[in-house]
PDB file of C-alpha atoms in Angstrom:
ATOM      1  CA  GLN A   1     -12.619   2.672  44.781  1.00  0.00           C
ATOM      2  CA  ASN A   2     -11.644   4.750  41.760  1.00  0.00           C
ATOM      3  CA  ARG A   3      -7.997   5.361  40.926  1.00  0.00           C
ATOM      4  CA  ARG A   4      -6.397   7.493  38.271  1.00  0.00           C
ATOM      5  CA  ILE A   5      -4.754   5.853  35.291  1.00  0.00           C
ATOM      6  CA  PRO A   6      -1.065   5.223  36.065  1.00  0.00           C
ATOM      7  CA  ASN A   7       1.553   7.001  33.963  1.00  0.00           C
ATOM      8  CA  LEU A   8       3.278   4.964  31.262  1.00  0.00           C
ATOM      9  CA  SER A   9       7.040   5.006  31.607  1.00  0.00           C
ATOM     10  CA  ASN A  10       7.799   5.656  27.906  1.00  0.00           C
ATOM     11  CA  ALA A  11       4.751   7.517  26.575  1.00  0.00           C
ATOM     12  CA  ILE A  12       6.201  11.038  26.781  1.00  0.00           C
ATOM     13  CA  ALA A  13       9.598   9.916  25.458  1.00  0.00           C
ATOM     14  CA  ASP A  14       7.820   8.162  22.564  1.00  0.00           C
ATOM     15  CA  ALA A  15       5.808  11.312  21.800  1.00  0.00           C
ATOM     16  CA  VAL A  16       8.929  13.502  21.900  1.00  0.00           C
ATOM     17  CA  ASN A  17      10.807  11.088  19.621  1.00  0.00           C
ATOM     18  CA  LEU A  18       7.899  11.103  17.168  1.00  0.00           C
ATOM     19  CA  GLU A  19       7.804  14.902  17.312  1.00  0.00           C
ATOM     20  CA  GLN A  20      11.524  15.060  16.465  1.00  0.00           C
ATOM     21  CA  VAL A  21      11.176  12.668  13.527  1.00  0.00           C
ATOM     22  CA  LEU A  22       8.160  14.480  12.088  1.00  0.00           C
ATOM     23  CA  THR A  23       9.697  17.930  12.584  1.00  0.00           C
ATOM     24  CA  SER A  24      12.871  16.786  10.823  1.00  0.00           C
ATOM     25  CA  GLN A  25      10.700  15.789   7.863  1.00  0.00           C
ATOM     26  CA  GLY A  26       9.046  19.221   7.660  1.00  0.00           C
ATOM     27  CA  TRP A  27       5.802  18.505   9.518  1.00  0.00           C
ATOM     28  CA  GLY A  28       4.318  21.038  11.882  1.00  0.00           C
ATOM     29  CA  VAL A  29       3.806  19.355  15.246  1.00  0.00           C
ATOM     30  CA  ASN A  30       1.708  20.214  18.282  1.00  0.00           C
ATOM     31  CA  ILE A  31       2.491  17.917  21.190  1.00  0.00           C
ATOM     32  CA  CYS A  32       0.287  17.696  24.291  1.00  0.00           C
ATOM     33  CA  LYS A  33       1.557  15.904  27.404  1.00  0.00           C
ATOM     34  CA  ASN A  34      -0.479  14.511  30.308  1.00  0.00           C
ATOM     35  CA  ILE A  35      -3.629  16.378  29.349  1.00  0.00           C
ATOM     36  CA  SER A  36      -7.127  16.085  30.779  1.00  0.00           C
ATOM     37  CA  VAL A  37     -10.251  15.142  28.854  1.00  0.00           C
ATOM     38  CA  SER A  38     -11.306  18.799  28.514  1.00  0.00           C
ATOM     39  CA  GLU A  39      -7.806  19.788  27.347  1.00  0.00           C
ATOM     40  CA  ALA A  40      -7.858  16.931  24.821  1.00  0.00           C
ATOM     41  CA  GLU A  41     -11.244  18.031  23.507  1.00  0.00           C
ATOM     42  CA  LYS A  42      -9.893  21.562  22.998  1.00  0.00           C
ATOM     43  CA  ALA A  43      -6.698  20.255  21.341  1.00  0.00           C
ATOM     44  CA  LEU A  44      -8.744  18.021  19.011  1.00  0.00           C
ATOM     45  CA  SER A  45     -11.015  20.935  18.123  1.00  0.00           C
ATOM     46  CA  ASN A  46      -7.962  23.068  17.261  1.00  0.00           C
ATOM     47  CA  PHE A  47      -6.481  20.161  15.267  1.00  0.00           C
ATOM     48  CA  SER A  48      -9.745  19.758  13.349  1.00  0.00           C
ATOM     49  CA  LYS A  49      -9.785  23.464  12.465  1.00  0.00           C
ATOM     50  CA  LEU A  50      -6.153  23.328  11.358  1.00  0.00           C
ATOM     51  CA  VAL A  51      -6.836  20.317   9.124  1.00  0.00           C
ATOM     52  CA  HIS A  52      -9.914  22.008   7.652  1.00  0.00           C
ATOM     53  CA  ASP A  53      -8.108  25.301   7.026  1.00  0.00           C
ATOM     54  CA  ASN A  54      -5.030  23.695   5.450  1.00  0.00           C
ATOM     55  CA  ASN A  55      -6.871  20.992   3.490  1.00  0.00           C
ATOM     56  CA  GLY A  56      -3.796  18.783   3.385  1.00  0.00           C
ATOM     57  CA  PRO A  57      -2.373  15.626   4.869  1.00  0.00           C
ATOM     58  CA  CYS A  58      -2.310  15.254   8.636  1.00  0.00           C
ATOM     59  CA  ILE A  59      -1.202  12.783  11.274  1.00  0.00           C
ATOM     60  CA  PHE A  60      -2.848  12.184  14.625  1.00  0.00           C
ATOM     61  CA  ALA A  61      -0.835  10.111  17.087  1.00  0.00           C
ATOM     62  CA  PHE A  62      -1.624   9.154  20.663  1.00  0.00           C
ATOM     63  CA  CYS A  63       0.960   7.718  23.052  1.00  0.00           C
ATOM     64  CA  GLY A  64      -0.944   6.509  26.077  1.00  0.00           C
ATOM     65  CA  HIS A  65      -3.546   4.201  27.527  1.00  0.00           C
ATOM     66  CA  GLY A  66      -6.591   3.001  25.644  1.00  0.00           C
ATOM     67  CA  VAL A  67      -9.449   0.644  26.359  1.00  0.00           C
ATOM     68  CA  GLN A  68     -12.112  -1.125  24.326  1.00  0.00           C
ATOM     69  CA  CYS A  69     -15.720  -1.353  25.479  1.00  0.00           C
ATOM     70  CA  GLN A  70     -18.583  -2.806  23.416  1.00  0.00           C
ATOM     71  CA  GLY A  71     -16.410  -2.812  20.307  1.00  0.00           C
ATOM     72  CA  LYS A  72     -15.515   0.886  20.647  1.00  0.00           C
ATOM     73  CA  GLU A  73     -12.046   2.191  21.468  1.00  0.00           C
ATOM     74  CA  PHE A  74     -11.392   5.011  23.920  1.00  0.00           C
ATOM     75  CA  LEU A  75      -8.273   7.079  24.609  1.00  0.00           C
ATOM     76  CA  LEU A  76      -7.699   7.505  28.337  1.00  0.00           C
ATOM     77  CA  LEU A  77      -6.388  10.865  29.511  1.00  0.00           C
ATOM     78  CA  SER A  78      -4.653  12.081  32.672  1.00  0.00           C
ATOM     79  CA  ASP A  79      -7.938  12.527  34.555  1.00  0.00           C
ATOM     80  CA  SER A  80      -9.564   9.295  33.350  1.00  0.00           C
ATOM     81  CA  LEU A  81     -10.381   6.793  36.059  1.00  0.00           C
ATOM     82  CA  ASP A  82      -8.730   3.380  36.133  1.00  0.00           C
ATOM     83  CA  TYR A  83     -11.298   0.622  35.776  1.00  0.00           C
ATOM     84  CA  PRO A  84     -10.168  -2.931  36.500  1.00  0.00           C
ATOM     85  CA  TYR A  85     -11.868  -4.063  33.276  1.00  0.00           C
ATOM     86  CA  ALA A  86     -14.315  -2.655  30.724  1.00  0.00           C
ATOM     87  CA  HIS A  87     -17.907  -3.847  30.945  1.00  0.00           C
ATOM     88  CA  ASP A  88     -21.117  -2.570  29.391  1.00  0.00           C
ATOM     89  CA  PHE A  89     -21.721  -0.788  32.699  1.00  0.00           C
ATOM     90  CA  PHE A  90     -18.709   1.455  32.158  1.00  0.00           C
ATOM     91  CA  GLU A  91     -19.449   2.730  28.653  1.00  0.00           C
ATOM     92  CA  ASN A  92     -21.296   5.863  29.841  1.00  0.00           C
ATOM     93  CA  ALA A  93     -18.532   6.635  32.327  1.00  0.00           C
ATOM     94  CA  LEU A  94     -15.904   6.039  29.626  1.00  0.00           C
ATOM     95  CA  ARG A  95     -17.689   8.459  27.298  1.00  0.00           C
ATOM     96  CA  ARG A  96     -17.511  11.164  29.985  1.00  0.00           C
ATOM     97  CA  GLN A  97     -13.916  10.490  31.038  1.00  0.00           C
ATOM     98  CA  SER A  98     -12.144   9.678  27.774  1.00  0.00           C
ATOM     99  CA  ILE A  99     -12.073  10.431  24.068  1.00  0.00           C
ATOM    100  CA  ALA A 100     -13.836   7.955  21.799  1.00  0.00           C
ATOM    101  CA  CYS A 101     -11.591   7.032  18.869  1.00  0.00           C
ATOM    102  CA  ASP A 102     -14.636   7.402  16.608  1.00  0.00           C
ATOM    103  CA  ASP A 103     -14.632  11.101  17.562  1.00  0.00           C
ATOM    104  CA  VAL A 104     -11.025  11.695  16.519  1.00  0.00           C
TER     105      VAL A 104
END
């Protein structure tokens, strides 16, 4: 039986606090809350373009669940499935239902 990843009680508050700190220091911030894998891919594509166009320092932060499988880390999004543990068997499913940290 597949279940969705449970919400973390402080993840959004942590992201909002980080946004406030960075904004107060003059950073431009784009915050995404409870997004799906496809929404995250679009947000990362926009972030990549922004970094390329501005050619300056940037910060990427993620407040949420993550998992490691075969030595690779994955960010789990709102539509990622909850696996009881990560095995080799799950890597292909993780690649389809998460964002590999290597791709960020």
